[in-house]
Amino acid sequence: MAASTEPEAALSVLPRADGSATYAHAGYTVMGSVNGPIEASRRDEHPYEAHVDVIVRPAAGVGGTRERHLESILQSSLSQLILVKNFPRQLIQIVLQIEATPENDYVNTKLVQASLNFPVVPALLQTAILALLSAAVPMRETAASTVVAVVPQGAKRLLVDPVPRDLEAAHSVHVLAFTSQDELLLAESEGDFTVKEWDEVYEAAKEICCRPRTLDEENDVGPDLRHFLRTTLEEKVAEDLYWK
Amino acid sequence: MPREIEPSLNEKQFVLQALQEKFRLDGRQFDQYRPLELTFGDQYGVADVAFGKTKILAKASAEVTVPYADRPLDGVFAIATELSPMASPAFEVNRPTETEVLLSRLLEKTVRRSGALDTESLCLVAGQKCWSIRVDVHVLSHDGNLIDTACFAVVAALRHFRKPDTSVEGGILTVYTPAEREPVPLSWLHSPFCVTWSFYGDRGEIAVLDATWTEEQIRVASCTISLNRHGEICQISKLGGTPVEAVALLQCTSIALTKAKDFSVFLDKKLAEDTKKRNIGGFMAELRSENDR
Amino acid sequence: MAAAAPPSLSFPRPVFAKLSPHPYLLRTLAPQVSPDTPTPKPSRTNGRAPHEARPVYIHTSSLSHAHGSALVRVGDTTVICGVRGEILPVTSIPQYRPRADFGEDDDEETRRAGRGELKDYDLLVPNIELATGCAPQFLPGVPPSTLAQTISTRVYSLLHSCAVVDAKNLRIWASPVVTKPTGCDDDADKMEEDDEEEEEKPELVAYWVLYVDILVVSFDGNPFDAAWMAVLAALRDTKLPVVTWDSDRGVAFCSRNAEKRKLQIKGLPVACTAAVFLEKEHGSETSGEENNRHWILLDPDRSEETLCGETITMVVDCEGGETRLRSLEKQGGTVIGRELIRGFAGVAEKRWREVKGAMSK
Amino acid sequence: MPLDTSAYSLALLRVDGRRWNELRRMHAQIRTQAAADGSSYLEMGHTKVMCVVTGPSEPGPRRSAVGASGGTGVGGGSGEAAQAEVAVSIVIAGFSSVDRKRTARGDKRILEMQSTISNALAGSLHTHLYPHSAINISLHVLSQDGSLLAALINAATLACVDAGIPMTDYVAACTAGSTSTYAAGDEAADPLLDLNQQEEQELPGLTVATLGESDRVAVLVCESRVQVSRLEGMLAVAVDGCKQVREILDRVVRDKGRRMVQEGTIEKGVGVNDMEID
Amino acid sequence: MATAQPLYVLPGDTIDPSLIPTHKKLPLRLGPGLRHIPPSAIVPTVAGQLVADHKKNSMWVEYNGGRYIPAPNDLVIGQIQRSAADFYFMNLTPFTSNATLPQLAFEGATKKNRPQLASGALVYARVVLANRHMDPELECVSSSTGKAEGLGPLTGGMAFDVSLGLARRLLMARSREEGKVEILELLGAEGLAFETAVGRNGKVWVGSDSAKTIILVGRALRETDDGKLDVDQQKKLAKRLIREMK
């Protein structure tokens, strides 16, 4: 549950799904499954492109409004990455099961919470992308995402992958996602901040999500997600093609 | 709504023929379970169970709430089994299928109505405040025999679970955070397990344990027997299907008892290992929380 | 604007708009340079300039039974918001836990604790109703659509993250000294003074729960901005009656003609939404150098929303002089990058002034 | 556990004066509704239910995923309807028990009973004769005094016979219990036949349905904690009880058939006629 | 065919032009996992290994997993869902929309006598037509020769699910050399009598008089697939299974 440990992931863990992945980072563990392209139900059918259906399920309690909100955020982002035009009238179904969230030993949190929790978004997004890759769903590009918090004082003003206690103290919390073309795919912030602060956050997040391969490693702003994604996939592909 | 396609005629015929020749597709004995795996999460009350390719995650959670008016001295205990499309695209969110209803009823009868959890111990302030214990069953992968797997996961999760410690002074309830006081286990009375038989043949003469999804689709009847290691039946349900000789059912029950005992031993072992593992970490944790104060 | 319709077309513009809205909007935004007519300024089908928002009209305290209410009109999007306070005794809060000290309210700890109170005890309950037949896609009397759920989640978290309502204004104390909701600041201060004088501390016996109900009367795009505006206006309009606590019977009551105290609201965060209109139809495969122009359409209407994938919502508050961002949501595309967001802050400021004007009217 | 251990051990008589292997008075009629394809009314003691069968006919528009037979697969009703679907619906009247409580529509207990009954009958009915069609069994509970599931199964069987749907044999059901609760570990506990409400609440018991005169069990439902050792005794008594019940059902059908032949009113129900001959 | 140092790609990666085969006459042919963005960019759409064949002037991305997507000339094993006037509706993978198989697309089928196949029957067929806008169409007869060429209904036996990768390897002309899968030959060599039909859609049909043999072949395939066994391990596996059987 430490702040910036290296993420862990495993691909194609569910034998009966077209694609699946688990992703664990900063206290969050998410299991993701992808089925598709499959037949879309009447109401989801789109004549020119595939319907991307995202279902987010909390670890405990029934999904509520905030899960719907998370779903809509992810749906709009993933539809950008998937080549939806390749599968008209089809459905690509992504189920994201939250298995663990970082615990805060200093409060007894309520089970059902209406307010959305940003920090889970990166874990969900990463898991979804890994699962999509495992399902070999054709995609335009990949993406990576992270959380940054602006905390009042302390060693660093910017905190990557803050733990719940930091979040309580934070002035503002930001979730950013970048495509593999270094474009800003998603930006969600809340709290109290200035454009300048956001700029700094942007820099830090970009550093993590799309660090150029050649870089000195002494300034550890956090994990190198793009590299992580690539190595994870290379291992998987190499294993799949063991016979070559 | 996408529907699960039935197995092909070839598969139906062959599986049956093989069973009549005493073979199963995966080479198992008729009364043999697939390899059983159980792993507990870092957090209390999380159990990840796998019977072969069937994977289920159960998570227990606790919350203070108001007791039901008609039973002011009891806590609230619920088992939620919502099957998501992760298990199979044939499951739609909040549209319960027969599979889902029967599963939740079986868990209800096996774990809740058999009094495995002492609900009176969940009462905090009579008629005002009590614990609401909830287990969420998440089917991650469905390759048959959801019932036995789910039941095992639920029992494992509940026995692993710790709820926040509380105190009541002068009618004022205090719920302590994990940092203030170590959480406490539930008061647990007995551990029931489900053992499900699948029947084949015109007279249901062939009986098989822990059927895979293919085998389940082809079976003509099934019977789930829930027992604990004390040899107490908590529930039996053979809900229709091809009739089976009464004597055969009695044999099934006695075999089921031995299986239940095996499960019980396995679970106790795993729990012991886990606590041993935690005590090391737990001690450090206490130190940490000390420093924090 | 005659040039908006290409010469080849023989049917009138409304038909064109119906048949192929995307090219139609495209033509109006990027008019063809034709010899006979002077090229007009790029404008949207609704006649607005890309960065031009619709005028705002706000009318408050129109509902007699609500403690606070507001009606907001942004173009043809009309939203009504009503705030209703209800008293919640601490005894009926299951997870209620008495706190030893309520420190000075400028103290960081306390403010956070206050936010905790609001969240844990659900003292602010927003709910939005879209299924009013306000637009073809929302039939009356159906379960809340994804959009409705999304908006109510956004409103809920914005209410908490902006802390427009301070928990201390919702606490109800049992003590002869302060049996009134500590409304305005001076009152609050007085309370604290009183505490110091009193040796026996006043006891926290109940909370006000604010039910914030939002009703979309007519829908023509950009529901969130309007909804949030309505919530804010309604809260600023909210007056809670003075409560007297009967400690013997342990019930709170406020007499018919009890004096009402204005609820104190911190700051004036204003939401500003824009959508991105791409030259090439969304997600089409003909990507390349050619035809990838785009326009940022401020305060999009319904027809525009259907044509745009990417959206940005920025919530700004310039009350304290400098511009502070309270929330930023950008999703559904990759056009809006760092520069555009920087620039958009300016647009949001402009919008903030417009809305502030409408509010103070 | 007041009644049994005290009273029973002395007089070997149960609260309602029955011996351990006695059924309660069982009364049944068929062809109670002229309008329906098949109908029945059945009493087991004070448990009173009626049943109406329509079909085999075109499957209705709203086919409930739950309580439709062949639902071994995910998603309920069988995929391509090679055989008729048996859809069961149970309505429990508000006045049927002492305290009038509304049963919620999605009540899983009732859904479970529905699917049990539909699967039990589907095992006996020759549904393969009616592809792409539905047999709708609707049951109404008028009064409850224990052994509800058994009564419902028996009523449904009668109604299906009345509807003239070919079936292998009767599906007859009844309950059995054991004289002392699981807590008391005494092996000397006697089995009891056909539990009433009071016994059902206080003693462990089970519901059994068998096919015809065989010992083959179509339904076995036990919802109470009980020692494994007791199962055999209870099961034996229950199976025996089912045979008695079958006799009763058979008599009901034959009497009705005979009367109809005498009255010369057999427009349908050829099945009844056949039985008349043998 | 595999380059000395395998090159792994992710969707959206830029491919070094030097890797793109250039050929005098033949046009460049793009296999699965690649898309062409005008004017000249070639971009991967899946994660896998980039493979280029300079002789055939073609390149594609090699990967395993995912759902089968029909492509012309693929051999598949379909299951009959239901039959219409002169079509069978076939299921290739669960939850996907049906493929169509004309009832006349069998060897020697005429208006008068066409094969009568029950729903649920398995058919070995070839994909004739597959594009994103229409349901795929199958045939069980070669349009050129008019012969079945091994296609048609599969009677008896058992169908096993395997990974798309293994199915593809089994279908390779020289599956032993290129696909490195030999298990079936090995079992045959051990004296097991069975026949197989491999569907590109991840299904392998095994037919034999002895159920025992079928099960054994099925297990052999599954273990080879799940365990990612190389040829030597396959040899061991074959030996072991045979021993178990005796």
Short mmCIF file of C-alpha atoms in Angstrom, two decimals, chain A residues 73 116 118 148 150 171-176 186-194 197-198 201-202, chain C residues 157-158 161 313-315 325-330 341:
data_model
loop_
_atom_site.label_atom_id
_atom_site.label_comp_id
_atom_site.label_asym_id
_atom_site.label_seq_id
_atom_site.Cartn_x
_atom_site.Cartn_y
_atom_site.Cartn_z
CA ILE A 73 -15.82 8.41 -18.17
CA LEU A 116 -16.90 9.80 -7.02
CA PHE A 118 -10.97 9.81 -8.81
CA VAL A 148 -1.47 13.35 -8.68
CA VAL A 150 -1.37 18.70 -4.49
CA HIS A 171 -5.83 20.77 -1.73
CA SER A 172 -6.62 19.23 -5.07
CA VAL A 173 -6.59 15.82 -6.74
CA HIS A 174 -5.96 15.23 -10.43
CA VAL A 175 -6.35 12.26 -12.73
CA LEU A 176 -4.72 12.46 -16.13
CA LEU A 186 -8.53 12.36 -19.97
CA ALA A 187 -8.24 15.07 -17.31
CA GLU A 188 -10.30 15.08 -14.15
CA SER A 189 -9.51 17.41 -11.27
CA GLU A 190 -11.25 18.51 -8.14
CA GLY A 191 -10.35 20.63 -5.15
CA ASP A 192 -8.89 24.12 -5.21
CA PHE A 193 -6.04 24.93 -7.57
CA THR A 194 -4.70 27.40 -10.12
CA GLU A 197 -0.54 24.34 -10.30
CA TRP A 198 -2.37 22.31 -12.92
CA VAL A 201 0.62 18.46 -12.27
CA TYR A 202 0.42 18.02 -16.03
CA SER C 157 -18.93 15.74 -5.40
CA LEU C 158 -18.69 19.37 -6.46
CA SER C 161 -15.11 19.44 -2.89
CA THR C 313 -16.05 21.38 -18.06
CA MET C 314 -14.15 23.85 -15.95
CA VAL C 315 -15.44 25.18 -12.65
CA LEU C 325 -10.15 26.30 -10.47
CA ARG C 326 -12.47 24.15 -8.40
CA SER C 327 -12.93 21.33 -10.87
CA LEU C 328 -11.82 20.26 -14.33
CA GLU C 329 -13.33 17.48 -16.39
CA LYS C 330 -12.13 16.73 -19.90
CA ILE C 341 -6.97 24.17 -21.32
#
